[in-house]
Coordinates of C-alpha atoms in Angstrom, one line a residue:
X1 CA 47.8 18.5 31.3
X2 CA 47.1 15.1 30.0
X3 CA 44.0 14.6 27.6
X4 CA 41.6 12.4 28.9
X5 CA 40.9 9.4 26.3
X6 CA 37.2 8.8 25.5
X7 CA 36.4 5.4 25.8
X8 CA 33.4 4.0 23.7
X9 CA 31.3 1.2 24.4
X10 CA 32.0 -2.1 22.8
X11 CA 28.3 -2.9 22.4
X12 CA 25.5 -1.5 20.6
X13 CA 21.9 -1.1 21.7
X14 CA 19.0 -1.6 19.3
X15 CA 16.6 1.0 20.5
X16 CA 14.0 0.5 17.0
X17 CA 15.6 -1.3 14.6
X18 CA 14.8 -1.9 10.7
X19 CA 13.7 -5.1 11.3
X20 CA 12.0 -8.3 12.7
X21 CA 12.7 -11.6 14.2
X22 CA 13.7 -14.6 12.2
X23 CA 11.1 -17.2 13.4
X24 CA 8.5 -14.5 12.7
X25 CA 9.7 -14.6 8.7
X26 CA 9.5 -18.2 8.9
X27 CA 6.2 -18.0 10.4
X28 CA 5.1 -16.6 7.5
X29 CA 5.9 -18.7 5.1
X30 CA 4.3 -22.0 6.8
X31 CA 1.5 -20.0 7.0
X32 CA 1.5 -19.5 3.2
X33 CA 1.0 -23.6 2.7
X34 CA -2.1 -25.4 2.8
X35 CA -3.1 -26.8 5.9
X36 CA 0.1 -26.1 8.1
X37 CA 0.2 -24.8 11.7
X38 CA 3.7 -22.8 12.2
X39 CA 5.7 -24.1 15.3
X40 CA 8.1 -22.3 17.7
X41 CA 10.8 -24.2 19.2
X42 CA 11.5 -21.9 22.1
X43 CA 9.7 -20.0 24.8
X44 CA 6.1 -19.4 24.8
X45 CA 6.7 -15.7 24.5
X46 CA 8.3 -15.4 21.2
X47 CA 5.4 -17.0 19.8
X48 CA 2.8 -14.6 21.7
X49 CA 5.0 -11.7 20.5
X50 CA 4.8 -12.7 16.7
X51 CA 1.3 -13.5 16.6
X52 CA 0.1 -9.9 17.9
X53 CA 2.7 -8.3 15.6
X54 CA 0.9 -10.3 12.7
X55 CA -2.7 -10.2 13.7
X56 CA -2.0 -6.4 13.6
X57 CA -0.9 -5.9 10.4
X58 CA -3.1 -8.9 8.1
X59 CA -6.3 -8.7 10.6
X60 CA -6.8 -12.3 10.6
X61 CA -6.4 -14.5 13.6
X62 CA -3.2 -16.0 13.7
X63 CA -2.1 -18.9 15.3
X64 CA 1.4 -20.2 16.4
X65 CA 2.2 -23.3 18.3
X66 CA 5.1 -23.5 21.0
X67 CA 7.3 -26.3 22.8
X68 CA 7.0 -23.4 25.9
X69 CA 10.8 -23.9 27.6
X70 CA 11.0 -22.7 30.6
X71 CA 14.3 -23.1 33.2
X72 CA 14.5 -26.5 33.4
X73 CA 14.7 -27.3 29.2
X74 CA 17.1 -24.3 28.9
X75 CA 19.5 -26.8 31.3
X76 CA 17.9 -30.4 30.0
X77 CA 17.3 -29.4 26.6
X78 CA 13.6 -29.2 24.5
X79 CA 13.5 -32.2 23.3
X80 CA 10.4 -34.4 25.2
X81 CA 8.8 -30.8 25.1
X82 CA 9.1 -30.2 21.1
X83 CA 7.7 -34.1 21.1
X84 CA 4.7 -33.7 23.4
X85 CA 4.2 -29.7 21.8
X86 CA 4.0 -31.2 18.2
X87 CA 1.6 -34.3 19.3
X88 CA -0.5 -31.7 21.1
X89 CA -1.0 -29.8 18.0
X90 CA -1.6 -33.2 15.8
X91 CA -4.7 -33.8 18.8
X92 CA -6.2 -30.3 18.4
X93 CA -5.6 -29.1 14.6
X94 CA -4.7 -31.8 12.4
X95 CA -2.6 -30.6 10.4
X96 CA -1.2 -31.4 6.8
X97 CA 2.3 -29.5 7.9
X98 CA 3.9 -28.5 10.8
X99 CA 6.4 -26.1 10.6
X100 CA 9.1 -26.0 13.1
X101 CA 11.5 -22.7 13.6
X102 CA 13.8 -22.4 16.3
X103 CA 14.8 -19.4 18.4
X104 CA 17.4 -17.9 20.1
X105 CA 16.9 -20.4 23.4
X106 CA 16.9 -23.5 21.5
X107 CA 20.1 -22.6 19.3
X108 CA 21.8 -21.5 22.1
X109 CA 21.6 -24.2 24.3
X110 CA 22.1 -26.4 21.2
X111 CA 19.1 -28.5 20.6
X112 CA 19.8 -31.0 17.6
X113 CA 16.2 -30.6 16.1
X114 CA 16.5 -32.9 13.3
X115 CA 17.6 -35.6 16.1
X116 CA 14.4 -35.4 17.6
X117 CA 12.7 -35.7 14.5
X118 CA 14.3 -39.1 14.1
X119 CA 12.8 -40.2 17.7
X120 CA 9.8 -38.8 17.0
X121 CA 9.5 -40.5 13.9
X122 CA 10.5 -43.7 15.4
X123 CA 8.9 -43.2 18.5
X124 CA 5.5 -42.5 17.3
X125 CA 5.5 -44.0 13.1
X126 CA 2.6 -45.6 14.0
X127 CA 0.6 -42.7 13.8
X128 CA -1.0 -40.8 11.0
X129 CA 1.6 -38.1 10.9
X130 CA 2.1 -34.8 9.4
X131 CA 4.7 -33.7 7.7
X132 CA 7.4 -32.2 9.1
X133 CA 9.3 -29.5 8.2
X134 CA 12.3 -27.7 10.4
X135 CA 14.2 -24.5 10.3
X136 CA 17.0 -23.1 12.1
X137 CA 16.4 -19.8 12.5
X138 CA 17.8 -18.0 15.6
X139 CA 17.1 -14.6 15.7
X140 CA 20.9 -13.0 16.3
X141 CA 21.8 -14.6 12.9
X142 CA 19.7 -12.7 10.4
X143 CA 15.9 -11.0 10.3
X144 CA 13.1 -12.0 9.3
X145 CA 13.6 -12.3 5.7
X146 CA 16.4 -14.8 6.1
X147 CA 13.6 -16.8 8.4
X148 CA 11.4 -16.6 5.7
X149 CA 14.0 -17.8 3.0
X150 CA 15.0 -20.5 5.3
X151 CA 11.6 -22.1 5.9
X152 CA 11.1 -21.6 1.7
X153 CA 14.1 -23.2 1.3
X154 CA 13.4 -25.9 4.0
X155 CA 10.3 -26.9 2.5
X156 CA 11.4 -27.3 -0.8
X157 CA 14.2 -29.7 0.5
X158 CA 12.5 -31.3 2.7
X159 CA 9.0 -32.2 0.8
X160 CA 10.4 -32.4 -2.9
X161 CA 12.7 -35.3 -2.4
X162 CA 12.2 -37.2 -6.4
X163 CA 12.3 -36.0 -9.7
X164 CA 8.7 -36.0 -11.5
X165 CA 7.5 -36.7 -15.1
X166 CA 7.1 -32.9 -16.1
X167 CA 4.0 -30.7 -15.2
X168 CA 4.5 -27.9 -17.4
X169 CA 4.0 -25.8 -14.4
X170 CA 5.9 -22.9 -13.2
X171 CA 7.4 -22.5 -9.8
X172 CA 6.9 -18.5 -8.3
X173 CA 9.1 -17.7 -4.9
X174 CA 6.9 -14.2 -4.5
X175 CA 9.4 -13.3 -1.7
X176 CA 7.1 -11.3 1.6
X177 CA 4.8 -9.7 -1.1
X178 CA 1.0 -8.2 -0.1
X179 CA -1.8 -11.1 -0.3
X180 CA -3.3 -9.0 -3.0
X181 CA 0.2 -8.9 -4.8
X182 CA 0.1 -13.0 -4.4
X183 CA -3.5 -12.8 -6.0
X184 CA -2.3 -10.5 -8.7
X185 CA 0.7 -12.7 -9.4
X186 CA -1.6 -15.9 -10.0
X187 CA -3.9 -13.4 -12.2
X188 CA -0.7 -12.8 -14.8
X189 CA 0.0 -16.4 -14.8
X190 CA -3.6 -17.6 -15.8
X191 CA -3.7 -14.9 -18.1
X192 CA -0.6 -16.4 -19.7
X193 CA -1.7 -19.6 -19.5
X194 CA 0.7 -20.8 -17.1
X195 CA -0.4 -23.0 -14.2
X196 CA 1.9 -21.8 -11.2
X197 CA 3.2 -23.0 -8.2
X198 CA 3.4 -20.0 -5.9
X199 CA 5.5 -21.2 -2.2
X200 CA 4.0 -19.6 0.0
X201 CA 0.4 -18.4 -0.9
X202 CA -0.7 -16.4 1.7
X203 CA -2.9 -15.0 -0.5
X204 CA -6.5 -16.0 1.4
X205 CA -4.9 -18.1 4.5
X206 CA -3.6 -14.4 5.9
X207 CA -6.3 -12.5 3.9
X208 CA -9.5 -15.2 4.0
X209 CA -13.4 -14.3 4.1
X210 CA -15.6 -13.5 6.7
X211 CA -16.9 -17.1 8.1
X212 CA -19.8 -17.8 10.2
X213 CA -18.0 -20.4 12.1
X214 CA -14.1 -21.0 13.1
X215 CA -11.5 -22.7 11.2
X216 CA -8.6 -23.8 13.2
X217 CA -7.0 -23.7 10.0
X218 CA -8.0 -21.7 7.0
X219 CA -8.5 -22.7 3.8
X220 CA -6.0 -21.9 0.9
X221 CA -2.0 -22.2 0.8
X222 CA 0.2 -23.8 -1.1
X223 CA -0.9 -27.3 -2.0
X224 CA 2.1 -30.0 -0.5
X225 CA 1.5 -32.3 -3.2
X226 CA 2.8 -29.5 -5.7
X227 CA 5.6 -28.3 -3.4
X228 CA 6.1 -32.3 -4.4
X229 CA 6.2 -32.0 -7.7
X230 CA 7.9 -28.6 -8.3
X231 CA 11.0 -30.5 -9.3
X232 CA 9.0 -31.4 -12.8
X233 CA 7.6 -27.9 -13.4
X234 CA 9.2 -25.9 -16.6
X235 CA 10.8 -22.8 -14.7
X236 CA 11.3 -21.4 -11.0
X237 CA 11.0 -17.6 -10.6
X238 CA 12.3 -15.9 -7.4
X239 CA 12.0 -12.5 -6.5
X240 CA 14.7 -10.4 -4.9
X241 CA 18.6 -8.7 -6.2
X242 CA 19.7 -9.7 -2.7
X243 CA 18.7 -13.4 -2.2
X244 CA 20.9 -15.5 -0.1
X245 CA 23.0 -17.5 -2.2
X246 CA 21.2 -20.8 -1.4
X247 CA 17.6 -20.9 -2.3
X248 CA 14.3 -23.0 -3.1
X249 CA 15.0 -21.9 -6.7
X250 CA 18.4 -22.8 -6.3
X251 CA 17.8 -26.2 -4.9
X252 CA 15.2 -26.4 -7.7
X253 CA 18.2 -26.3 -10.2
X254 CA 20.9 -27.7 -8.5
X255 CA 18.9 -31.1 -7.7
X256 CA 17.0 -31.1 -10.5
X257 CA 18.1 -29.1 -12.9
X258 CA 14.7 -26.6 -13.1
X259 CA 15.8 -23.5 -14.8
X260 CA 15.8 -20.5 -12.2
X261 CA 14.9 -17.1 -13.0
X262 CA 16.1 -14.6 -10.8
X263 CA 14.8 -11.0 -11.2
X264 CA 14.1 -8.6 -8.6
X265 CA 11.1 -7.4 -7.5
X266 CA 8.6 -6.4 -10.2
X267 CA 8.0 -2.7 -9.0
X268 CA 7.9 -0.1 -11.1
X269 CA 8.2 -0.1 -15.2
X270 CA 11.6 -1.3 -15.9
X271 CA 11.8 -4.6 -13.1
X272 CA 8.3 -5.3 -14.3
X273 CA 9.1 -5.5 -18.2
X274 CA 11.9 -7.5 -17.0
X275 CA 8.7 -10.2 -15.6
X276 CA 6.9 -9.9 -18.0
X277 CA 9.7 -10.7 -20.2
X278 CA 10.3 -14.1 -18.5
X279 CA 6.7 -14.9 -18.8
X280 CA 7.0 -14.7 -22.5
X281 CA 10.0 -16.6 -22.7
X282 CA 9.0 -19.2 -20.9
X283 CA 5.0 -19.5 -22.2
X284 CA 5.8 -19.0 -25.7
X285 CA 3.5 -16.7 -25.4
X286 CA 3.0 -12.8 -25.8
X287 CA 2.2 -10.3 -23.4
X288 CA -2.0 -10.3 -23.4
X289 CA -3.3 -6.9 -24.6
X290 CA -4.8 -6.2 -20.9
X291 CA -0.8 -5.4 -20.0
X292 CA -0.4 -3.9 -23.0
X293 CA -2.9 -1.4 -21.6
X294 CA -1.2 -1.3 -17.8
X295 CA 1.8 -0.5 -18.9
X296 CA 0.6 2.5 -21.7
X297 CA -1.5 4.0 -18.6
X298 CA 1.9 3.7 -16.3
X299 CA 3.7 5.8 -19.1
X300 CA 0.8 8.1 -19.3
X301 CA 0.6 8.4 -15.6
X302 CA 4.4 9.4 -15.3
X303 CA 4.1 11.9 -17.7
X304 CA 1.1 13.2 -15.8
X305 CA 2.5 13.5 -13.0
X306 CA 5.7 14.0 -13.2
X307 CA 5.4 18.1 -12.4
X308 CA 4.6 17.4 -8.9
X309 CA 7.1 15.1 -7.7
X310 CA 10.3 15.6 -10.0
X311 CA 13.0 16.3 -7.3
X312 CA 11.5 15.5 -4.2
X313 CA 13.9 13.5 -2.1
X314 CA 13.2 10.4 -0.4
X315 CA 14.0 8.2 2.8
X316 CA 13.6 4.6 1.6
X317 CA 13.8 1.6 4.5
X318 CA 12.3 -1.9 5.0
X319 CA 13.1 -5.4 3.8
X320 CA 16.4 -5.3 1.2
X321 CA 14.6 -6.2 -1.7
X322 CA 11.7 -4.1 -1.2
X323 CA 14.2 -1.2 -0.8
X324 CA 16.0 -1.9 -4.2
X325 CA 12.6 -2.3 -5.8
X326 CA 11.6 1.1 -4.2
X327 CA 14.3 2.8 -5.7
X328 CA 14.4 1.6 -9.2
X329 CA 10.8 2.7 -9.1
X330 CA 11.5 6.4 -7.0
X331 CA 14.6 6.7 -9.8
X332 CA 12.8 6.5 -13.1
X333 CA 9.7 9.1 -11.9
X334 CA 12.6 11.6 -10.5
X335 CA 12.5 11.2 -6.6
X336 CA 15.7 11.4 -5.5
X337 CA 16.1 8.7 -3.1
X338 CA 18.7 10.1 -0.6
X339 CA 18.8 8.0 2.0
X340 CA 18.3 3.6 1.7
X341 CA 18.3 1.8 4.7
X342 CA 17.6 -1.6 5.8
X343 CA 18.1 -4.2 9.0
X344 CA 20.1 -7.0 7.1
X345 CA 23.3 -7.5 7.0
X346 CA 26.2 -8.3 4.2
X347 CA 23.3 -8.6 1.2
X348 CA 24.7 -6.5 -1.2
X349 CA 22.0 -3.6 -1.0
X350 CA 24.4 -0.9 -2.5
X351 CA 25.2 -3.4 -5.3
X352 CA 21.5 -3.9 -6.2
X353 CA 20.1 -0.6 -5.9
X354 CA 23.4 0.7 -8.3
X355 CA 22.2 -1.9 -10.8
X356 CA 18.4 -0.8 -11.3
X357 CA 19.2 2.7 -11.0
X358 CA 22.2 3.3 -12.9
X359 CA 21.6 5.8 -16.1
X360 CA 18.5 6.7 -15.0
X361 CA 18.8 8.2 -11.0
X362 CA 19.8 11.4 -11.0
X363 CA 22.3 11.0 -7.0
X364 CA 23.3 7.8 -5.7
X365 CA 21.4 7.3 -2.3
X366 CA 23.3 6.7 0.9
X367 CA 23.1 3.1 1.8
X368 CA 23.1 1.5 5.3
X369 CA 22.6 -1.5 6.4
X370 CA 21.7 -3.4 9.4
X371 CA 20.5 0.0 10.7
X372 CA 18.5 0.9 13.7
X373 CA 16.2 3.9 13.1
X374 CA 17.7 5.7 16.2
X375 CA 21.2 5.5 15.1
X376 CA 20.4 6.8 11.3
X377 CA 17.4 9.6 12.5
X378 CA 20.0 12.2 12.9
X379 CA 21.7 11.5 9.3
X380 CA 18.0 11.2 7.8
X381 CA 16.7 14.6 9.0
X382 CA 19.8 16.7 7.9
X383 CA 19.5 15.2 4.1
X384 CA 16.0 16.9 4.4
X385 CA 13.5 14.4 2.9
X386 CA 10.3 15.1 1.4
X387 CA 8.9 11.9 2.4
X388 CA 9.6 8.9 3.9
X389 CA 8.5 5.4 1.7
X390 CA 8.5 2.1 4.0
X391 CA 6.4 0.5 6.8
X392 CA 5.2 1.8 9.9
X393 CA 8.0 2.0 12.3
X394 CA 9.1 4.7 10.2
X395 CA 5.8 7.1 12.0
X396 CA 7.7 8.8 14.7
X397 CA 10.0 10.1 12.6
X398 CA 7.6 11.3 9.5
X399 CA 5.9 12.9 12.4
X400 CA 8.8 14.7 13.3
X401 CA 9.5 16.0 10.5
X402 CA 6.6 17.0 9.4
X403 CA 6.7 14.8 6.3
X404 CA 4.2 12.2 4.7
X405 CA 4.9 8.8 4.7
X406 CA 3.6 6.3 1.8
X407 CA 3.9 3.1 3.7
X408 CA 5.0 0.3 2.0
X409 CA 5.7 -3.6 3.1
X410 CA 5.5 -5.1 6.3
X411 CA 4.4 -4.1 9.0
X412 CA 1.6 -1.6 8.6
X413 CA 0.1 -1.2 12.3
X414 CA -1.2 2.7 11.9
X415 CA -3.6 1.8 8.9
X416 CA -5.9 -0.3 7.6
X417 CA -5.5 -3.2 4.9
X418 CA -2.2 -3.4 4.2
X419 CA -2.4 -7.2 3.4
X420 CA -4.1 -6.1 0.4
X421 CA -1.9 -3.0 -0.6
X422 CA -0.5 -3.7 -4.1
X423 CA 2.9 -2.8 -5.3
X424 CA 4.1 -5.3 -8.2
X425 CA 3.3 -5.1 -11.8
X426 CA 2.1 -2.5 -13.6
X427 CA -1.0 -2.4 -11.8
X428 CA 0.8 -2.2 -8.4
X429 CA 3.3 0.6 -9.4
X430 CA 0.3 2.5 -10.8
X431 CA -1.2 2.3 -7.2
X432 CA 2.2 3.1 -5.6
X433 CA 2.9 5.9 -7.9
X434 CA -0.9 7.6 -7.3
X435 CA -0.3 6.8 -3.7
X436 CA 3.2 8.8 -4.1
X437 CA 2.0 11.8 -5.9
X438 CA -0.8 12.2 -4.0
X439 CA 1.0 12.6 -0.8
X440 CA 3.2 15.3 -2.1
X441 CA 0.7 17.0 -2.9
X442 CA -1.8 16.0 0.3
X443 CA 1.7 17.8 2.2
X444 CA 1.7 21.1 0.1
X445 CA -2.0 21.8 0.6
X446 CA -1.8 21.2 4.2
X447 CA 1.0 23.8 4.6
X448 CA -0.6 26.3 2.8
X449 CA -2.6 29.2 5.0
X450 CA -4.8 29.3 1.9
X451 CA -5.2 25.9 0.9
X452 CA -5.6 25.0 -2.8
X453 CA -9.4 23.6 -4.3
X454 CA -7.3 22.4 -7.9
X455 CA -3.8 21.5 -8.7

């Protein structure tokens, strides 16, 4: 009797997967510059889609313009509609910026974007334009980090075209950070003395004041003329151990020749010495005493509270950066991070977390990449976590196994104000860490009968 041959399938479904759309990333990042409307080259429902996912997680109203294909461009092309969509949102907002990311429609079908920005331009120089800034950023080529790094990227090229007298200011590529981390950032730097640049600032056009009347736009951003001038500033720092290889900071240097700073995400003690160590390099200056004092509490706090958390083991997912910031922070207060997992693709994740955890993590974590939640569930549940650290898609399965979840990142749809959850510095890891211990031990007096009054 023959055996009968199993035959798998040559495709693979994405039933919840670690990630988000590239246009949404680059979204993001328009939104993060003063005075710009982000632009969707593709179908009016991508852009519907991205604005309720963002709404939902920063609580501000969002909005995202559209060239709305239908049929008929996905034959003819999107050209006369990109035209008449970007005219229609000169009429109505009047903008400083627009941003233009493409989809999966318009890269399909091939639409040569930066061809219609040449008839555009010709066709209607006699207006008071915006500027214009493209992307390509089709969402079967990446996630919505790479759409965020693209548009940075993009705007750096495309708006800081000469070389300047100096500024003495420094550049900061914050990477997807918290608005409240993007407010802390800027804190450090005036506390330094250094005037920054920060592309993109979302830090009060995502997270802005309660206003009697409407703003089609809000106030805050990125300044353009200083994405102008960032080629005369002193330094570039850019967050992130798994940055494409091309970057703003890059293109900073390469053009330019601005020194670029890569360091990875300042969470936790050891990646936020490493910050604050730039800082001094490049001010001249020392650390002010009011760090002094963040970081002595940090230590302090560790010790403190190292008895209830030493050993736990940990599920780690989101955005590749964030993961290898979470576990150089997990390593050095002694939660073993057991499983990493993220939705990109070829960035080196194993590489990075190796490198900020190495003589200090007790078990090198399993790392997957472009993972799906339902794929990795299974895997997760057997290495029997004690908690789960990453955003909210992760719910379902903290649920399921009865485990707390210290949500990190983006998106946070299950709880309020995550735009202004801090994680970076010394300040933000204190938070994190608190937030951490406190769920361990939120979980043990829950599952006690009795139910503890002091631990």
């Amino acid at each position: 009797m023959s055996k009968v041959k199993t035959v798998k399938p040559n495709f693979v479904s994405t039933t919840n997967a670690c990630k988000l759309c590239t246009p949404l990333g680059a979204s993001l990042a328009f939104r993060g510059v003063e005075g710009a409307i982000p632009f969707l080259h593709g179908s009016q429902g991508c852009a519907t889609y991205m604005r309720r996912y963002i709404i939902s997680h920063f609580r501000e109203p969002v909005d995202i313009a559209s060239s709305a294909l239908g049929e008929k461009n996905a034959i003819y092309g999107g050209g006369p509609n990109l035209k008449k969509g970007i005219l229609n949102v000169m009429k109505k907002y009047e903008p400083q910026l627009i941003g233009v990311a493409t989809t999966c429609l318009t890269e399909t079908i091939g639409d040569d974007v930066p061809m219609y920005f040449g008839e555009f331009y010709k066709e209607f120089g006699d207006l008071d334009l915006p500027e214009l800034v493209r992307v390509s950023t089709p969402s079967y080529n990446g996630t919505h980090m790479d759409g965020w790094h693209g548009a940075v990227r993009s705007m750096v090229e495309q708006l800081c075209l000469e070389e300047t007298p100096p500024t003495g200011r420094v550049n900061i590529l914050p990477s997807l950070v918290s608005c409240e981390d993007v407010r802390h950032l800027r804190d450090i730097c005036d506390h330094f003395g250094i005037e920054a640049t920060i592309l993109p600032d979302i830090s009060e056009t995502l997270d802005g004041p309660a206003l009697e009347d409407y703003v089609k736009i809000p106030e805050g951003g990125t300044p353009i003329r200083d994405i102008k001038t960032m080629s005369g500033s002193s330094a570039t720092i850019e967050f992130g151990r798994c940055l494409p290889a091309k970057t703003g900071g890059t293109s900073l240097e390469e053009r330019f020749g601005v020194p670029n700073h890569r360091l990875g995400l300042p969470m936790g003690l050891r990646e936020s010495d490493r910050f604050f160590e730039a800082l001094e390099d490049i001010s001249g200056k020392p650390m002010p005493r009011r760090y002094e004092l963040e970081r002595g509490r940090l230590v302090d706090a560790y010790v403190d509270g190292h008895k209830y958390i030493f050993g736990k083991r940990a599920v780690v997912y989101g955005e590749e950066d964030l993961v290898v910031g979470l576990c150089a922070f997990l390593a050095e207060i002694g939660v073993d991070v057991v499983l990493a997992g993220t939705g990109a693709r070829n960035k080196g994740l194993e590489e990075a977390i190796a490198k900020v955890t190495d003589g200090v993590a007790r078990i090198a974590p399993q790392v997957r990449e472009a993972v799906d939640f339902h794929d990795i569930a299974a895997e997760a549940e057997e290495l029997a976590p004690d908690l789960l650290v990453g955003h909210s898609k992760g719910y379902r399965y903290a649920k399921a196994w009865n485990v707390p979840l210290v949500r990190v990142g983006f998106p946070i749809h299950d709880r309020f104000g995550g735009q202004r959850t801090l994680t970076l510095g010394y300040k933000g890891t204190q938070a994190l860490f608190d937030r951490v211990v406190n769920a361990i031990i939120e979980k043990k007096q829950a599952d006690s009968p009795i139910g503890y009054g002091y631990i």
